Coordinates of C-alpha atoms in Angstrom, one line a residue:
M1 CA 138.0 188.0 81.6
S2 CA 139.0 184.4 83.0
Q3 CA 140.5 181.7 80.7
I4 CA 138.0 179.2 79.9
W5 CA 139.3 175.6 80.4
L6 CA 137.9 172.3 78.9
I7 CA 138.8 168.9 80.5
V8 CA 137.2 166.0 78.6
P9 CA 137.8 162.6 80.3
A10 CA 138.4 160.1 77.6
A11 CA 140.4 157.3 79.2
G12 CA 137.5 154.6 79.3
Q13 CA 138.0 151.4 78.1
G14 CA 134.1 150.6 77.3
R15 CA 134.4 147.2 78.8
R16 CA 130.6 147.5 79.8
M17 CA 129.6 148.0 76.1
G18 CA 131.6 144.8 75.0
A19 CA 132.8 146.6 71.8
D20 CA 136.0 146.1 70.1
K21 CA 137.1 149.6 71.2
P22 CA 136.2 152.1 73.7
K23 CA 132.9 154.0 73.1
Q24 CA 134.5 157.3 72.3
Y25 CA 136.1 155.7 69.3
L26 CA 132.9 154.3 67.7
T27 CA 131.9 156.0 64.7
L28 CA 128.8 157.8 63.8
A29 CA 126.8 158.2 60.5
D30 CA 129.6 160.3 58.9
E31 CA 132.3 157.7 59.9
Q32 CA 133.9 160.2 62.5
P33 CA 134.1 158.9 66.0
V34 CA 132.2 160.1 69.0
L35 CA 135.3 161.9 70.4
A36 CA 135.8 164.1 67.3
H37 CA 132.0 165.0 67.4
T38 CA 132.3 165.8 71.1
L39 CA 135.4 168.0 70.6
A40 CA 133.9 169.7 67.5
R41 CA 130.8 170.8 69.5
L42 CA 132.7 172.3 72.4
H43 CA 135.1 174.0 70.0
R44 CA 132.0 175.6 68.1
A45 CA 131.0 177.2 71.6
F46 CA 134.6 178.0 73.0
P47 CA 137.1 178.4 70.0
S48 CA 139.6 180.1 72.2
A49 CA 139.3 177.8 75.2
R50 CA 142.4 175.6 76.4
L51 CA 141.6 172.1 76.3
V52 CA 143.0 169.0 78.6
L53 CA 142.2 165.7 76.9
C54 CA 142.5 162.7 79.4
L55 CA 143.4 159.6 77.6
D56 CA 144.6 156.1 78.7
A57 CA 148.3 155.7 78.5
D58 CA 147.8 152.6 76.2
D59 CA 145.3 154.5 73.9
R60 CA 146.1 153.1 70.4
W61 CA 142.8 154.5 68.7
F62 CA 143.4 158.4 69.2
L63 CA 144.5 160.5 66.4
P64 CA 145.5 164.2 67.0
H65 CA 143.8 165.5 63.9
W66 CA 140.4 164.9 65.5
V67 CA 141.3 168.0 68.0
P68 CA 140.2 171.4 66.5
F69 CA 141.6 173.4 69.2
N70 CA 144.9 175.2 68.9
D71 CA 145.8 175.2 72.6
W72 CA 145.4 171.7 73.9
Q73 CA 147.3 169.3 75.9
R74 CA 147.2 165.3 76.6
V75 CA 147.4 164.1 80.0
E76 CA 147.2 160.5 81.3
G77 CA 143.9 159.4 82.6
G78 CA 143.2 157.5 85.7
S79 CA 141.5 154.5 86.9
E80 CA 138.5 156.5 88.0
R81 CA 137.0 159.8 86.5
M82 CA 138.0 161.7 89.5
D83 CA 141.8 160.6 88.9
S84 CA 141.5 161.6 85.3
V85 CA 140.2 165.0 86.3
L86 CA 142.6 165.5 89.0
N87 CA 145.5 164.9 86.7
A88 CA 144.2 167.2 84.2
L89 CA 143.7 170.0 87.1
H90 CA 147.4 169.2 88.3
A91 CA 148.7 169.7 84.7
M92 CA 146.9 173.0 83.9
A93 CA 148.6 176.3 84.0
A94 CA 145.3 177.9 85.5
N95 CA 144.7 180.8 87.7
D96 CA 142.4 180.2 90.6
D97 CA 139.6 182.1 88.9
D98 CA 139.6 180.4 85.8
V99 CA 136.4 178.7 84.8
V100 CA 136.9 175.1 84.2
L101 CA 134.3 173.0 82.3
V102 CA 134.2 169.2 82.5
H103 CA 132.4 167.3 79.7
D104 CA 131.9 163.5 79.1
V105 CA 133.7 162.6 76.0
A106 CA 130.5 160.4 75.1
R107 CA 128.0 163.3 74.9
P108 CA 128.5 164.4 71.3
C109 CA 125.0 165.9 71.2
I110 CA 125.6 168.7 73.6
T111 CA 124.2 172.0 71.9
V112 CA 126.2 175.3 71.7
N113 CA 123.1 177.0 73.6
D114 CA 123.5 174.8 76.6
L115 CA 127.2 175.0 76.5
L116 CA 127.0 178.8 76.6
A117 CA 124.2 178.8 79.2
L118 CA 126.3 176.3 81.7
Y119 CA 129.3 178.6 81.3
Q120 CA 127.4 181.8 82.1
A121 CA 126.1 180.2 85.3
A122 CA 129.4 178.6 86.1
A123 CA 131.0 182.1 85.8
T124 CA 128.6 183.8 87.8
H125 CA 127.7 181.4 90.6
S126 CA 130.1 181.0 93.3
A127 CA 129.5 177.4 93.8
G128 CA 129.7 176.7 90.0
A129 CA 127.0 175.0 88.0
L130 CA 126.0 172.0 86.1
L131 CA 123.7 170.9 83.3
A132 CA 120.8 168.7 84.5
M133 CA 117.3 167.6 83.6
P134 CA 114.3 167.4 86.0
V135 CA 113.3 163.6 86.6
A136 CA 110.2 162.9 84.6
D137 CA 109.9 159.3 85.0
T138 CA 108.3 157.3 87.9
M139 CA 111.2 156.4 90.4
K140 CA 110.8 153.0 92.1
R141 CA 112.7 151.7 95.1
A142 CA 113.9 148.2 95.1
D143 CA 114.2 145.7 97.8
D144 CA 117.0 143.3 98.3
Q145 CA 115.2 140.7 95.9
C146 CA 115.1 143.4 93.2
Q147 CA 111.4 143.9 93.6
S148 CA 109.6 147.2 93.5
A149 CA 109.0 148.1 97.1
R150 CA 107.8 151.6 96.8
T151 CA 107.3 154.6 94.6
E152 CA 109.7 157.6 95.5
P153 CA 108.6 160.9 95.0
R154 CA 110.3 162.6 92.1
E155 CA 109.8 166.3 93.2
G156 CA 113.2 168.0 93.2
L157 CA 115.0 165.1 91.7
W158 CA 117.3 166.0 88.7
H159 CA 119.4 163.8 86.4
A160 CA 123.0 165.3 86.4
L161 CA 124.5 165.8 82.9
T162 CA 127.7 167.5 81.7
P163 CA 129.4 169.8 81.3
Q164 CA 129.8 170.6 84.9
G165 CA 131.6 174.0 85.6
F166 CA 133.6 175.6 88.4
R167 CA 136.3 178.0 89.3
Y168 CA 139.7 176.1 89.1
A169 CA 140.7 176.5 92.7
L170 CA 137.3 175.3 94.1
L171 CA 137.2 172.3 91.8
R172 CA 140.7 171.3 92.6
R173 CA 140.1 171.7 96.3
A174 CA 137.0 169.7 96.3
L175 CA 138.5 166.8 94.3
E176 CA 141.7 166.6 96.4
T177 CA 139.7 166.7 99.6
A178 CA 137.5 163.8 98.2
R179 CA 140.8 161.7 97.6
Q180 CA 142.1 162.5 100.9
Q181 CA 138.9 161.3 102.5
Q182 CA 138.9 158.1 100.1
T183 CA 135.4 159.3 98.9
L184 CA 134.7 157.9 95.4
V185 CA 132.6 160.6 93.6
T186 CA 130.8 160.0 90.2
D187 CA 130.9 163.6 89.2
E188 CA 132.5 167.0 89.9
A189 CA 129.3 168.3 91.5
S190 CA 129.2 165.7 94.3
A191 CA 132.8 166.6 95.3
V192 CA 131.7 170.4 95.5
E193 CA 128.7 169.5 97.6
A194 CA 130.6 167.6 99.9
L195 CA 132.5 170.9 100.9
G196 CA 128.9 172.4 101.7
E197 CA 128.8 174.2 98.5
C198 CA 125.3 174.1 96.2
P199 CA 126.2 174.4 92.5
Q200 CA 123.6 176.0 90.4
L201 CA 121.3 173.5 88.2
V202 CA 121.0 174.7 84.6
T203 CA 118.2 172.9 82.6
G204 CA 119.8 171.2 79.8
R205 CA 118.4 168.9 76.9
R206 CA 117.1 165.3 77.4
D207 CA 119.0 164.2 74.2
N208 CA 122.6 165.5 75.8

């Protein structure tokens, strides 16, 4: 059985939120930060996984006791998500066939069932898999004056969620290719798609 690896990009500075700290360190009702909740949920599904946590070099909020994994390492995050994930991939002592799941730190509501379903799909589908939700809202196309120009058909459209999971070799090749071609990708699946692969969509929950 291949090793399960988890990459959690958590180097964001939360500037868009205007908070006094990054969103992953905002506390929830139990006074624990979002980051701690996210890692706890991942650990519940994959207690034996190996975690790579991407943090900003100047992060002054992180506390190691929030990490429930026995086998984990910290790597420096990059300026973009893709850079953080690539830093993690380069730091990992992974085999080509190991399954790597990448999960947003700001998604603490992910369920164990969804995590297990995503892993199963990623482990069995050669192009990997991602959690996603079919688009249920009416989609509008704006003109250059931010006016609704037309309604777009939503059939076949999905909201991409995380985790997204791929074999180590495929994910590394996809992201390294995107970097070499100076293509800015906003998720791992888009980099894999650029190689001509078609990751499996696994229906997730709207509250993810």
